[in-house]
Structures are given as C-alpha cells and as structure tokens.
Coordinates of C-alpha atoms and ligand atoms in Angstrom, one line a residue:
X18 CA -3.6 -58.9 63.6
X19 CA -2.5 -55.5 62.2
X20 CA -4.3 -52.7 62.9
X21 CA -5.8 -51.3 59.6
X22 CA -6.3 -54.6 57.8
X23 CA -9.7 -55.4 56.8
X24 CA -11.4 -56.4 60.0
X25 CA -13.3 -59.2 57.7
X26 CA -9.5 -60.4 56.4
X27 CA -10.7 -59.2 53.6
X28 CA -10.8 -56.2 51.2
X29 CA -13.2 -54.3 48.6
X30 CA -13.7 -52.2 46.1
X31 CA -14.5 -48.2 46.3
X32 CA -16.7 -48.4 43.3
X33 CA -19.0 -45.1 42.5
X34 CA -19.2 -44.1 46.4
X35 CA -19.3 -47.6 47.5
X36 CA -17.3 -50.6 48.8
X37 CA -17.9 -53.5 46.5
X38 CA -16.7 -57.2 46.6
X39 CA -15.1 -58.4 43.4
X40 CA -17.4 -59.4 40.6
X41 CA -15.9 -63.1 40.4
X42 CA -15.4 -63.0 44.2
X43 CA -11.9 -63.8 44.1
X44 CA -9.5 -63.2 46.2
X45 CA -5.2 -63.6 46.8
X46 CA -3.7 -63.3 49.7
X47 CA -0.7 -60.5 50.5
X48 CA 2.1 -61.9 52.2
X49 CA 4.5 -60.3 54.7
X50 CA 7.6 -60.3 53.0
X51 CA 9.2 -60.1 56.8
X52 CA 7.3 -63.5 57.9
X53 CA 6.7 -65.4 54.8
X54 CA 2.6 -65.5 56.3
X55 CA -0.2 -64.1 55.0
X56 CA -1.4 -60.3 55.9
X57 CA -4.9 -60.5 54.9
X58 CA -7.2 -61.4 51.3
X59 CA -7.3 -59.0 48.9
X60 CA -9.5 -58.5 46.3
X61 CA -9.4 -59.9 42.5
X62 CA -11.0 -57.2 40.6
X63 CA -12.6 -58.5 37.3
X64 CA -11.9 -56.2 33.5
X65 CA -15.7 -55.8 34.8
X66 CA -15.1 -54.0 37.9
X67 CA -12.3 -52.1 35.9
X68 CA -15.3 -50.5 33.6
X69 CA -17.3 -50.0 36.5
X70 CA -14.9 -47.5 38.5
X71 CA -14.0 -46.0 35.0
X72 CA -18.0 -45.0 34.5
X73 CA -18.9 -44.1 37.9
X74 CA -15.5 -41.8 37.8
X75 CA -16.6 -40.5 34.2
X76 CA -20.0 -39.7 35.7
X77 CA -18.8 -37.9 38.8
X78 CA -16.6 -35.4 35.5
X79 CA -19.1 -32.8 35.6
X80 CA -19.4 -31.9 39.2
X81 CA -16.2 -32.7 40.4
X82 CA -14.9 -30.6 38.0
X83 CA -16.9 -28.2 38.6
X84 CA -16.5 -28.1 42.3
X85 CA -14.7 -24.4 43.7
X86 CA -11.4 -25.2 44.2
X87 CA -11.2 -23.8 47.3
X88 CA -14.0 -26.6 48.1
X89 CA -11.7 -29.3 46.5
X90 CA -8.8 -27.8 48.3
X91 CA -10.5 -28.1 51.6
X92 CA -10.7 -31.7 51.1
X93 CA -7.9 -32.5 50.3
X94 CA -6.3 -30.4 53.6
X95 CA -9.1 -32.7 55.6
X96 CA -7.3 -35.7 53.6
X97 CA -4.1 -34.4 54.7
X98 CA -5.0 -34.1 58.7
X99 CA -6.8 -37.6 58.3
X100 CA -3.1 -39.1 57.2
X101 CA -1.1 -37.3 60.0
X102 CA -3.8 -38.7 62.7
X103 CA -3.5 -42.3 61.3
X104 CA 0.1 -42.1 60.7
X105 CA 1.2 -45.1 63.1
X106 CA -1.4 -47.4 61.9
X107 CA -0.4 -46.6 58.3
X108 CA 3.1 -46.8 58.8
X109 CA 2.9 -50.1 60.0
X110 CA 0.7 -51.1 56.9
X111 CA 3.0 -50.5 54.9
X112 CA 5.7 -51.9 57.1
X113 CA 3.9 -55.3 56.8
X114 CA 2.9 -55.6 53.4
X115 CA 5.6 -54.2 51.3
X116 CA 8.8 -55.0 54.2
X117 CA 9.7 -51.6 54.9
X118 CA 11.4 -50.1 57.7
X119 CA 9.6 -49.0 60.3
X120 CA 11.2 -45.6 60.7
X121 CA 11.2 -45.3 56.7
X122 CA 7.6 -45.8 56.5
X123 CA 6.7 -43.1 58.9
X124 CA 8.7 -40.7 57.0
X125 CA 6.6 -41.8 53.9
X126 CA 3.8 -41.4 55.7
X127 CA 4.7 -37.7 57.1
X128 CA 5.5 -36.8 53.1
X129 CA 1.9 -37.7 51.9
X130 CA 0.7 -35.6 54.8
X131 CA 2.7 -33.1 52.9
X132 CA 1.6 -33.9 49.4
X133 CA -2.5 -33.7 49.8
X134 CA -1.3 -30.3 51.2
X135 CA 0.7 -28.9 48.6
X136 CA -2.0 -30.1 46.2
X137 CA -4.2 -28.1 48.4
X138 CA -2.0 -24.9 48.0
X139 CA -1.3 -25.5 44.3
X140 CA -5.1 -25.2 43.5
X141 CA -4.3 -21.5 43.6
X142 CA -1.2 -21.4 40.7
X143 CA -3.6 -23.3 38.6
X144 CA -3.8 -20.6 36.2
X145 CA -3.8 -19.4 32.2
X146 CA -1.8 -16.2 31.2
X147 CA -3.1 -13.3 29.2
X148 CA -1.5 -12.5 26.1
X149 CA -1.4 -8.5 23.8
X150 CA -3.6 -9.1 21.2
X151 CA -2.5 -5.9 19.7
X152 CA 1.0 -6.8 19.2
X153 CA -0.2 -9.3 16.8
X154 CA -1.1 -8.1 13.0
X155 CA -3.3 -10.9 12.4
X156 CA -6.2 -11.8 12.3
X157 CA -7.0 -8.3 12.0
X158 CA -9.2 -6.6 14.6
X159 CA -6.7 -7.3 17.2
X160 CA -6.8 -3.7 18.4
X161 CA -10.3 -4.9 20.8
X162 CA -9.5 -8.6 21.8
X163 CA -8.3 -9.4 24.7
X164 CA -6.8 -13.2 24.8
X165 CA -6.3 -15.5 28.2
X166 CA -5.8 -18.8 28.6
X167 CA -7.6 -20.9 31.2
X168 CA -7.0 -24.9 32.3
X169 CA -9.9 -27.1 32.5
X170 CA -9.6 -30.4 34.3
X171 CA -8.6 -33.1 31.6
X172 CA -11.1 -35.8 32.5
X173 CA -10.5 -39.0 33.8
X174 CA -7.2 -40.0 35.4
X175 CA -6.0 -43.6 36.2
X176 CA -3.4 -43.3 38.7
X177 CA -1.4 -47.0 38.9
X178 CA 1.5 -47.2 41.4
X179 CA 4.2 -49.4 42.5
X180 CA 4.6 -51.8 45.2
X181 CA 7.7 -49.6 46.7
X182 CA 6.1 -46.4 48.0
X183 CA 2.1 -47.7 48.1
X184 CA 1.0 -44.7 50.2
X185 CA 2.8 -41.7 48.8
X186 CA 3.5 -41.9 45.6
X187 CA 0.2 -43.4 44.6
X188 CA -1.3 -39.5 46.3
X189 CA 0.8 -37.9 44.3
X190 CA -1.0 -39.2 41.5
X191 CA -4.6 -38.9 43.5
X192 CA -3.8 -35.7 45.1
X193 CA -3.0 -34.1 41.6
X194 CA -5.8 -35.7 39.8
X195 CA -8.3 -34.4 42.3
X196 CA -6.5 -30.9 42.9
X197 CA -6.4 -30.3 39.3
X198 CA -10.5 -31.0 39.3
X199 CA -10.3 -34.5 38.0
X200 CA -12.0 -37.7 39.0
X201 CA -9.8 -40.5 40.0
X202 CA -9.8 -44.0 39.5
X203 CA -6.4 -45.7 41.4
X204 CA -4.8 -49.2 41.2
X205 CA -2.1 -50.1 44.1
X206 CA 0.5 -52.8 42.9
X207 CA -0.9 -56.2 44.4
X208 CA 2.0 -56.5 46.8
X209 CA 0.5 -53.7 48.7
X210 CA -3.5 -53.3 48.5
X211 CA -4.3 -52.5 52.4
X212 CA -2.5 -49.3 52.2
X213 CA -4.8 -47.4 49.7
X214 CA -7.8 -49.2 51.0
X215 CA -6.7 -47.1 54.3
X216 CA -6.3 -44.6 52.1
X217 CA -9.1 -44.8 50.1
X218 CA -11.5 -45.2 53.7
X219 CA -9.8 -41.5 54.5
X220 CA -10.2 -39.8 50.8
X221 CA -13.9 -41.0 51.8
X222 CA -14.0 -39.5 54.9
X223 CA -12.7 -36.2 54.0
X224 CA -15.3 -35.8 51.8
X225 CA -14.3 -36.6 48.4
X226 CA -17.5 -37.2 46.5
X227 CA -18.9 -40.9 45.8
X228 CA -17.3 -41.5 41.5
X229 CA -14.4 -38.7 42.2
X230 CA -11.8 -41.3 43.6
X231 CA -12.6 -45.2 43.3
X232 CA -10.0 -48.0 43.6
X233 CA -9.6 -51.3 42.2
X234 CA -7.3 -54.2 43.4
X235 CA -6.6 -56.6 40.8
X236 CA -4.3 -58.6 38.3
X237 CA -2.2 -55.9 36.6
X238 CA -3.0 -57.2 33.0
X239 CA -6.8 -58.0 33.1
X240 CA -7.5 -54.9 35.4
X241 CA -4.8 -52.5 34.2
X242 CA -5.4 -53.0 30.2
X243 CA -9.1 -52.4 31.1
X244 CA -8.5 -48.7 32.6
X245 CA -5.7 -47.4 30.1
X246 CA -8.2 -48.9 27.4
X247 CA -11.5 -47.4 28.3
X248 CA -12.5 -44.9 25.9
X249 CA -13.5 -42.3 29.4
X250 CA -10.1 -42.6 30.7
X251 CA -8.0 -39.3 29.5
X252 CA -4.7 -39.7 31.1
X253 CA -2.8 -42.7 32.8
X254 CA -0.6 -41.5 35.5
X255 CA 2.1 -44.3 36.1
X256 CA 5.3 -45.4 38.7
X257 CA 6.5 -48.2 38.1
X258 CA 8.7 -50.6 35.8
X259 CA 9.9 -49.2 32.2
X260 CA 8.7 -52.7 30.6
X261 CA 4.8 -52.2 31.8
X262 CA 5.4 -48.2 31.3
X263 CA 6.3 -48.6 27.7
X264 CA 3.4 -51.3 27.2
X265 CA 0.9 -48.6 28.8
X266 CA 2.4 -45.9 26.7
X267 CA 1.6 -48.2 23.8
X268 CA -2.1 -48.8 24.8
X269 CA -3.1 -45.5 25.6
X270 CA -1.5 -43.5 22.6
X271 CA -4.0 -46.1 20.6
X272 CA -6.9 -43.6 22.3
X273 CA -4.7 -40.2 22.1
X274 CA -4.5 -40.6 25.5
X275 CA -1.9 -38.6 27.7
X276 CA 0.2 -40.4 29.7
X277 CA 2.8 -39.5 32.7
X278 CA 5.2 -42.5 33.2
X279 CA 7.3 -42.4 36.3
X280 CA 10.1 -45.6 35.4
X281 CA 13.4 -47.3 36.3
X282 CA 16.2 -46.4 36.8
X283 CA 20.4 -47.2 37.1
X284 CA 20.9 -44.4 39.0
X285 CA 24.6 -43.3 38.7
X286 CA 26.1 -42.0 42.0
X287 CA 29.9 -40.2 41.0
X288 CA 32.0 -40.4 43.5
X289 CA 35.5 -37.7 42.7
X290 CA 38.9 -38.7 43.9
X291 CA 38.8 -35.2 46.1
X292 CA 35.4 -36.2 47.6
X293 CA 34.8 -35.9 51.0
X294 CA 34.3 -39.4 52.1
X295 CA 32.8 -38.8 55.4
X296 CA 30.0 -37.5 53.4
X297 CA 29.9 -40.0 50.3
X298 CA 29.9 -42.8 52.7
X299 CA 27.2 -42.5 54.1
X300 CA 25.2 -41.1 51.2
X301 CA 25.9 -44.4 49.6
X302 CA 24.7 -46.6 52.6
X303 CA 21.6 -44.4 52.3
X304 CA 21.2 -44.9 48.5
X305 CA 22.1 -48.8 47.9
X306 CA 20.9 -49.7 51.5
X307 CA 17.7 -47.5 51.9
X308 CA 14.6 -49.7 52.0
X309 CA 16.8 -52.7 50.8
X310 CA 17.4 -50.6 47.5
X311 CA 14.2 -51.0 46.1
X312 CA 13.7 -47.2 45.4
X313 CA 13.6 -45.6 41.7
X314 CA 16.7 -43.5 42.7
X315 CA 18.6 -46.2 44.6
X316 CA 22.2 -45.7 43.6
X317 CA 22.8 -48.4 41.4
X318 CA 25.9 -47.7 40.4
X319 CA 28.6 -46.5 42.2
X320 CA 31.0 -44.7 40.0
X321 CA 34.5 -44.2 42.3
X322 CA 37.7 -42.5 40.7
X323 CA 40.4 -44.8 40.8
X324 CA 42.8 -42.7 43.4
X325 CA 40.1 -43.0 45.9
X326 CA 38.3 -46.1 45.4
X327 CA 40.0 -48.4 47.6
X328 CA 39.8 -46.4 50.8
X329 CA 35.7 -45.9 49.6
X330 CA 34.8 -49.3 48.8
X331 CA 36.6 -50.5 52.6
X332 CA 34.7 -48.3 54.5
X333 CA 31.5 -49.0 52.4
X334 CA 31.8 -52.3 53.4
X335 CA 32.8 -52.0 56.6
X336 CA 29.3 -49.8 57.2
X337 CA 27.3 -52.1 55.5
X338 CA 28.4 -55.5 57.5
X339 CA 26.9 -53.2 60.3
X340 CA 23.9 -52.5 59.1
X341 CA 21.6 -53.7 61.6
X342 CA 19.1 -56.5 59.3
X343 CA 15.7 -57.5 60.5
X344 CA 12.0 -57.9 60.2
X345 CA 10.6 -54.1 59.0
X346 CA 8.2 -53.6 62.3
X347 CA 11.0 -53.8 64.7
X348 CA 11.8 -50.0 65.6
X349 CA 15.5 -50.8 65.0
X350 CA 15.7 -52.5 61.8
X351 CA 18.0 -50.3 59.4
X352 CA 17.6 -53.0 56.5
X353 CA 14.4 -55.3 55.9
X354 CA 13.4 -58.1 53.7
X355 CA 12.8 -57.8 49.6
X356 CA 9.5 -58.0 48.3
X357 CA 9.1 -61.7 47.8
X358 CA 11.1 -64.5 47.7
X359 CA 11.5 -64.4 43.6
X360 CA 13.4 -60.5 44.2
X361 CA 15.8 -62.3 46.6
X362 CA 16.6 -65.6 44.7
X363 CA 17.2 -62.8 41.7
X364 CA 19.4 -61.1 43.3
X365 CA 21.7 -64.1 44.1
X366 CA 22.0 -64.2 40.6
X367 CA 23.0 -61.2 39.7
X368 CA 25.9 -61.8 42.6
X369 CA 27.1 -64.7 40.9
X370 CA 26.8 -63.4 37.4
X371 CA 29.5 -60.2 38.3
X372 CA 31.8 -62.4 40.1
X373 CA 32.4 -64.3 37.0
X374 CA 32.7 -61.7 35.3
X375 CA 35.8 -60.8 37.9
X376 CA 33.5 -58.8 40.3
X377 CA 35.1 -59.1 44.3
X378 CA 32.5 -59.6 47.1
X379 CA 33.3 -58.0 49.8
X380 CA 30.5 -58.7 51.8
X381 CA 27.2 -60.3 51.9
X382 CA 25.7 -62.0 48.5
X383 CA 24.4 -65.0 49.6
X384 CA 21.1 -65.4 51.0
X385 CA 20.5 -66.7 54.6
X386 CA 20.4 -70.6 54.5
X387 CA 17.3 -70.3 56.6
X388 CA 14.7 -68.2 58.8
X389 CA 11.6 -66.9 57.4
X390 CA 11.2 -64.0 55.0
X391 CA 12.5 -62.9 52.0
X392 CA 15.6 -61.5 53.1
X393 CA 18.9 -60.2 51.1
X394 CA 21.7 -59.3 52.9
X395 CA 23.4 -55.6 52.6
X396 CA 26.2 -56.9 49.6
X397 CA 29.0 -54.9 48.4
X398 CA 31.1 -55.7 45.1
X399 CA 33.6 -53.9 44.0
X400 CA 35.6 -53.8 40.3
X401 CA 32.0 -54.3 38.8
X402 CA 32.7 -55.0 35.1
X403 CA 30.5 -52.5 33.1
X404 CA 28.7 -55.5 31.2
X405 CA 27.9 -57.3 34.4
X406 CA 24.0 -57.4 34.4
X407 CA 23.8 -55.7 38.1
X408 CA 24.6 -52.6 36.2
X409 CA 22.9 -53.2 33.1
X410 CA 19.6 -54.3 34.8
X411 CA 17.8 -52.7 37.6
X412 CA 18.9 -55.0 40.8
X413 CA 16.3 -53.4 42.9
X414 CA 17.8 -54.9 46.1
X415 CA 20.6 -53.9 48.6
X416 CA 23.7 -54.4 46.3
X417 CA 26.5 -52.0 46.3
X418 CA 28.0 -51.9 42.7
X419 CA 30.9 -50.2 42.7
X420 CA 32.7 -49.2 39.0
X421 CA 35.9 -47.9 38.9
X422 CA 37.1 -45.5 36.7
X423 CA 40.2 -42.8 35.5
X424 CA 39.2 -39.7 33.8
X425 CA 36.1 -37.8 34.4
X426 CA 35.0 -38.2 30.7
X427 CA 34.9 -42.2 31.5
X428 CA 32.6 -41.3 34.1
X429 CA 30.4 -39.8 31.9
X430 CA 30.3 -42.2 29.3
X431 CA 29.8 -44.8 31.8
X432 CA 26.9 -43.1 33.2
X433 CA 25.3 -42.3 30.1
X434 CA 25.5 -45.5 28.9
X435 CA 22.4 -47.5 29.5
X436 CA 18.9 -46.9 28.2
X437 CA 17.6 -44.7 31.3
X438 CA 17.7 -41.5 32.8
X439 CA 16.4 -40.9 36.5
X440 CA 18.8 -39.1 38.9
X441 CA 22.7 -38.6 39.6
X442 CA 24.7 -37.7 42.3
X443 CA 28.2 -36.6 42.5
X444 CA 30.4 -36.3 45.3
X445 CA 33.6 -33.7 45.0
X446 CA 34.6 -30.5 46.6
X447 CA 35.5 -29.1 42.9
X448 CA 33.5 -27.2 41.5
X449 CA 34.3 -26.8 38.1
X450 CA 34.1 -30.7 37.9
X451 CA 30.7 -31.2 39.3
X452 CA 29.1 -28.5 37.2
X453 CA 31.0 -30.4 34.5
X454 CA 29.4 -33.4 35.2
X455 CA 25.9 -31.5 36.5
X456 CA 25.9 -30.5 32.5
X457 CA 26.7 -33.3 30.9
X458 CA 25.0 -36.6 32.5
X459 CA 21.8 -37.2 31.1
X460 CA 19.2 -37.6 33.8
X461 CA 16.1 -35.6 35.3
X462 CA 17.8 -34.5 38.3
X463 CA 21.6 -34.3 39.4
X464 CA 22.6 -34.0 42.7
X465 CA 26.1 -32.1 43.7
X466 CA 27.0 -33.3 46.9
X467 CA 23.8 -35.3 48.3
X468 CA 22.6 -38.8 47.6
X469 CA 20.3 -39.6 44.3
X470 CA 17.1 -40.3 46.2
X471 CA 16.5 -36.8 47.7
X472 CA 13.4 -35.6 46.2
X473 CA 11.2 -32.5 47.0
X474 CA 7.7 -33.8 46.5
X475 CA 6.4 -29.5 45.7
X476 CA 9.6 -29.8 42.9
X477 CA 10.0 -31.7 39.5
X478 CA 10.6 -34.8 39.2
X479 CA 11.1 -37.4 36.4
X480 CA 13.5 -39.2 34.4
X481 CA 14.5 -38.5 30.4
X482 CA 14.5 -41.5 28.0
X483 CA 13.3 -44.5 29.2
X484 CA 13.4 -43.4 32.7
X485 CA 10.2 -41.1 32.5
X486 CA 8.0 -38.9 30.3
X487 CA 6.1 -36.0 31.6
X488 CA 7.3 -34.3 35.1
X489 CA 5.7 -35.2 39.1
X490 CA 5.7 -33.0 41.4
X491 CA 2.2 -31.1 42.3
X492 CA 2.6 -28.5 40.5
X493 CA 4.1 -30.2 37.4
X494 CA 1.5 -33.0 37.5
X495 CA -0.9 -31.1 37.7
X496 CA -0.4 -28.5 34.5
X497 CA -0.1 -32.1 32.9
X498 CA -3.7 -33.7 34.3
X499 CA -5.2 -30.2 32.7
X500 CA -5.7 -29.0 29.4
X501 CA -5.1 -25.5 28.1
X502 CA -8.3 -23.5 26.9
X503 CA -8.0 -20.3 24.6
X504 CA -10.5 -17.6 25.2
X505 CA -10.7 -14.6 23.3
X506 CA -13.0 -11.2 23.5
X507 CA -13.8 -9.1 21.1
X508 CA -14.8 -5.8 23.0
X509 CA -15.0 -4.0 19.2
X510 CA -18.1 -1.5 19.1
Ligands
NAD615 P1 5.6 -52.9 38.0 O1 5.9 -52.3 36.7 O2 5.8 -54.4 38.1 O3 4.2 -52.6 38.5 C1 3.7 -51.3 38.6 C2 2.2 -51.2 38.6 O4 1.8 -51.6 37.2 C3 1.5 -52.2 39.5 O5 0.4 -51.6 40.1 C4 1.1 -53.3 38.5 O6 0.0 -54.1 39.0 C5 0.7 -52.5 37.3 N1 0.5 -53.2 36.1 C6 1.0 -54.4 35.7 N2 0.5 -54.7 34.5 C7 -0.2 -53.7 34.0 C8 -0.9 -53.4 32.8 N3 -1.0 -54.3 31.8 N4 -1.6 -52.3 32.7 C9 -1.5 -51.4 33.7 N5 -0.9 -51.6 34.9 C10 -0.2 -52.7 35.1 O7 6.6 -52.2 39.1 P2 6.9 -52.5 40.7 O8 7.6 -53.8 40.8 O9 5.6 -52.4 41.5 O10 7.8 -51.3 41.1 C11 9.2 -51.3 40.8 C12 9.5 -50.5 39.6 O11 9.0 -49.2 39.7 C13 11.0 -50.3 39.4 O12 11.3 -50.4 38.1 C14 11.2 -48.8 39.9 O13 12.4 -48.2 39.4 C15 10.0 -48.2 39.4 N6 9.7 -47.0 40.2 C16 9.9 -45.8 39.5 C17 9.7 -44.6 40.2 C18 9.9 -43.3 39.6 O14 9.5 -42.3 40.1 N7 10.5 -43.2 38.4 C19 9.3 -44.6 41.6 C20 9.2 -45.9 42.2 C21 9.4 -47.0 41.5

C-alpha cells in the first residue's frame, strides 16, 4: 500500500477541528489511473456535511480573523516545513491517484513548499494607502481629516480545485484564504482526495485552528452547489473547467458573492520561421507532453510559420516517439497515463475527427490494444485544420496540434480565435515581431521565448474571457479574498 493513504482504506472529513465520516456513510473508490486498481475509499460527503464545514468555518470568522498575522504567518511557515519533510510521501500520492510523473510531482510538491511561504511573507504587503484629504474641496473640513484605507479579511472562502495539480494549486487557494485572515473550507476534485487529506492532516498539525480550514470530499454537484450556495460563504476560489466555472459564477453572483475562476484553456504556442528550433523543440515536448498535457497552459496549439514548419513538426515527432511512456511511480517515466479511461477513449476521438478533416499523424493516436491503465500515447498531427475539434476543444491529453500558417497577422487571428484566453508563447529571435505579437494576442500571460506553462506562483496569473476572472498569485489572490475599508479622522479642534 501507499504510504499516506488512509491506514483504515478509508478517508474523512475535517469538519470544525475534527475528522468526520460522511453523513450517509458513503464511499467511492479512487483509482490509479497507472494500474486500473483501486488506491483507497474516499469519502461521499452529503449537501449536509457541505453546511456543516461552511458553519463551523463561519464560526471560526471572528478569531481567525482576528489572529496577528504574524501568528497566522507562523503557521503557515510551520505548514510550509511540514510539506518539505513529507515531500516523498506526497509526491508519490499524487503520483498514484492523479498518474503523474514521479519527477513532476516532486517539483509540485517543492512549489507548494514555496507557496505557504510566500503567503507567509505576503501577510506583510497586506496593506491600505493613505490618501490628502486636503487636496480634496469636498466635503468641507478636509483641512483636519486624515483618510487611510485598511483590508479586512472577506469572510468565508471555498477553495475548489482540479484533479491536475491536487496539492498545489488547491494551497494557493488555502494559503491565500488563511494568509489574508480568512477561514477556509476546501474541496479536492474526486480523482484526487488523499492528497489534501495529507494536506489537510499537516494544515492541522501546524496549528491552524479547529473551523479555519475544513475539507469535504464529495460529488461535485450535491457538495459543490451546497458551498457556493450557502449564505456564510463570501467568495468561491475556483481551478478548474470553464463549463463548471461559468455555472459557479452563475450561482454565487445569485448571493453577491465574489468569485476568482481559474479555467481552460487552448493555449497558443507561436512558433516564427527565424525561431531557434533547438529551443522551440523542446519547449513544445515540455508543453504538449508535460504530465500527458493535462495542464491549464499545455500548448494546445502549435502555431508554425510555413517556411519552418516542416523541419519543426519532424523533429517534434522524432522527440516525441522517444519519449520514454510508463506507469507515473517509476523514477523514469517522462509521460504517464490520463486520468481515466473516458480522457483516453476521448482523445482517440479527437485523432480521428482531425484526420478526416485532412489532419496527418505522424505519430502515436491510437491507444494501446492492451495493458492496464489509462494510457494515451505522445501523438503528433500536423496540418491541423483550424475547425478540427482538437483545437476548438480543450484535448487535455498529450496531442501535438500543429497549425500552419503565412503571415504573422494569420497568427494572430488564429490565436485569438476561440472563446479563451490563458497564456501564449512565441518563439523568434526578432524582436519587433514578438513584441508585436506580445501586444496583440489576447491572453493573461505571453511568453517571448519560453514555453506557455512557466508560471511564478509569487506573480499574476489568470486568463481574460472565458479563460479566467480575477488574478492568482499570493499576492493578487489575496487583495481579492479581502475587502477594502475606508477610515477617516477628523483631528478638527
Ligand atoms: P472540473 O471542472 O471537472 O472540476 C473542477 C472541480 O470542480 C472539481 O473539484 C469538481 O469536483 C468541482 N465541481 C464539479 N461540479 C461542481 C459544482 N456544481 N459546484 C462546485 N464545484 C464543482 O475540472 P478538472 O477536470 O478537475 O480539471 C481540468 C480543467 O481545469 C481543465 O479545463 C483545465 O484547463 C482547468 N485548469 C485550469 C487552471 C488555471 O489555472 N486556469 C489550472 C488547472 C486546471
């Protein structure tokens, strides 16, 4: 058995301080997307359950936000050193239950290290500003007020994350809420539970206070609806799909709630016909390739200019027929399994609808006749009509879709033309073409010369349109999970 997996096979709820079974007592099992088998049991937390974490975290609203924040911030520092001493045994949860990469999942684990950290450090920039009174005529008297603004902790956050990054990107959501002097009530996807209840177990440990963090495993609907709905619940803090964004953002603007959606993406990677291809190479394999392209910022289109494409879409395949495929916990796995077995059978679709629509495979696209696992293998295709629906829907899986194009204003439009919005790369050694580009493709992040999933976890981060609304990063999230408080003094005689 994994270490890290509930010793009884099965997991709780942290509910007010304390680990609870589900209220119906029902359970699912988590499968190993690597084996096919079953992990371990998790829990089926009931809309009842849901209430429960969102009143014991409303009850804990006072006093954790109230707590110094140099008291929160040593917390969350103890939360941080708690991660970095259990890093192998969380790295290899999450290798098992969500397929990833062995080596990938210990750098995921190293960046939440960083984030609890950062949140820690951020506590400090939390601030108002002051403002002249004087320079303003009205009202009158402004000769003896002195005006500042101060942030006080919003309330109660829900923080809901995706299956794809189960340890850090579901902190960033924590480690922002609690920083920012919130309580917390988190839901992991249900592809990968054992993760935050790990988590959860150190939050606990560190000393975070029995209501200020609670965690619920459950059905996304029952369980979800239940915490956006809650009249407590003051912002909902979400990464995941732009369908069950949008329906959140729907729910919670019924209670003039805020929400910060983190969505999907079609991620446009440029590559120029001066590019340097030993470096856009390989920044591809990392972007369609890296943990089987189920990222956010995958690149899931590959834009190439025509006078270079053939020599780029060769050696792309040539690297990705050596991409070494296997099951995520052996140390040299480069590509692992998809989620489940429905992501993979997908996928095969989306093969078959580009090559009739002319598409050329020039490797992989086909998934193995047998052997356990949900496993895709690393696919290029190249001459990817623009309608084809691997570009016009999120593939989420190792597929290399490469568009080619002429002119750098059919780049553009190409780019721009889908609904989303998350991050670009480009790849040229001219200048006055990137910053071209850099200007005029609409995303929340552009890359000149690295691959679209490099993210600094201290820096902004979203997507415009239906990509994303509101801005991660500790800092960012945090200004968001507060609320901004006017204070005036009048010092007249
Ligand atoms: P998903 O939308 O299927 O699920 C995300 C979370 O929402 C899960 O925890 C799920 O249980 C929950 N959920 C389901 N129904 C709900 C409801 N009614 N109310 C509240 N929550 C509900 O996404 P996924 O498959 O886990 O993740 C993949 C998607 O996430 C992709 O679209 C990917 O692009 C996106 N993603 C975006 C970012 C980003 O930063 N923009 C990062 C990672 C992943």
């Amino acid at each position: 058995m994994i270490e890290g997996l509930p010793p009884s096979g099965r997991g709780s709820l942290l509910i007010g301080g304390a680990w609870h079974p589900p209220t119906g007592h029902r359970y699912a099992p988590v499968i190993d997307p690597s084996t096919g088998k079953p992990l371990a049991e998790a829990p089926l937390a009931t809309a009842e359950d849901a209430r429960a974490a969102i009143e014991a975290a409303a009850a804990a609203e006072e006093s954790w936000g109230r707590t110094p924040g140099h008291a929160r911030g040593r917390v969350l520092r103890e939360v941080s050193a708690r991660i970095r001493a259990d890093r192998e045994v969380l790295s290899r949860l999450i290798a098992s239950e969500v397929g990833k990469p062995i080596a990938d999942a210990r750098i995921e684990v190293d960046r939440a290290v960083g984030v609890y950290a950062l949140a820690a450090e951020e506590i400090r920039q939390l601030g108002g500003e002051s403002y002249p009174a004087d320079a303003y005529e009205l009202p009158a008297g402004n000769e003896t007020r002195m005006l500042f603004t101060v942030r006080d902790p919003i309330g109660v956050v829900v923080a809901i994350g995706p299956f794809n990054f189960p340890l850090n990107l579901l902190s960033h959501k924590i480690a922002s809420g609690l920083a920012a002097g919130n309580p917390v009530v988190a839901k992991p996807s249900s592809s990968a539970p054992f993760t935050a209840l790990r988590l959860a177990e150190h939050l606990v440990a560190a000393g975070v206070p029995p209501g200020a963090f609670n965690l619920v495993v459950g059905p996304g609907r029952s369980v979800g609806d239940t915490l956006v709905e809650h009249p407590a619940t003051r912002l909902v803090t979400f990464t995941g799909s732009t369908e069950m964004g949008k329906h959140i953002a729907e729910r919670a603007g019924r209670g003039a709630k805020r929400v910060i959606l983190e969505m999907g993406g079609l991620d446009p990677m440029v590559v120029l016909d001066d590019a340097p291809l030993d470096r856009a190479v390989p920044a591809a394999v990392r972007g369609v390739f890296g943990y089987s392209g189920q990222v956010c910022t995958a690149s899931k289109r590959l834009l190439v200019q025509e006078g270079i494409a053939e020599k780029f879409s060769q050696a792309l395949a040539e690297r990705a027929r050596a991409l070494k495929v296997g099951p995520a916990l052996e140390e040299t796995t480069e590509v692992g399994p998809v989620i489940d077995g429905t992501a993979a059978a997908r996928l095969e679709t989306l093969v078959h609808d580009a090559t009739r629509r002319a598409a050329t495979v020039l490797v992989g696209g086909v998934r193995p006749a047998e052997g356990a696992g949900s496993f895709f293998p690393p696919t290029v295709l190249d001459k990817v009509p623009e309608e084809a629906r691997v570009v016009q829907e999120e593939p989420f899986g190792p597929v290399a879709s490469i568009l080619r194009f002429a002119k750098l204003d059919d780049a553009i439009r190409i780019a721009n033309a889908t609904p989303y919005g998350l991050q670009a790369a480009v790849y040229t050694r001219d200048l006055a073409r990137a910053f071209r580009l850099a200007q005029r493709l609409r995303v929340g992040g552009v890359h000149l010369n690295d691959p679209t999933s490099l993210r600094w976890d201290a820096l902004p981060f979203g997507g415009v349109r239906e990509s994303g609304l509101g801005r991660e990063g500790l800092r960012y999230a945090m200004q968001e999970m507060t609320e901004v408080k006017l204070v005036s003094v009048n010092y007249a005689d």
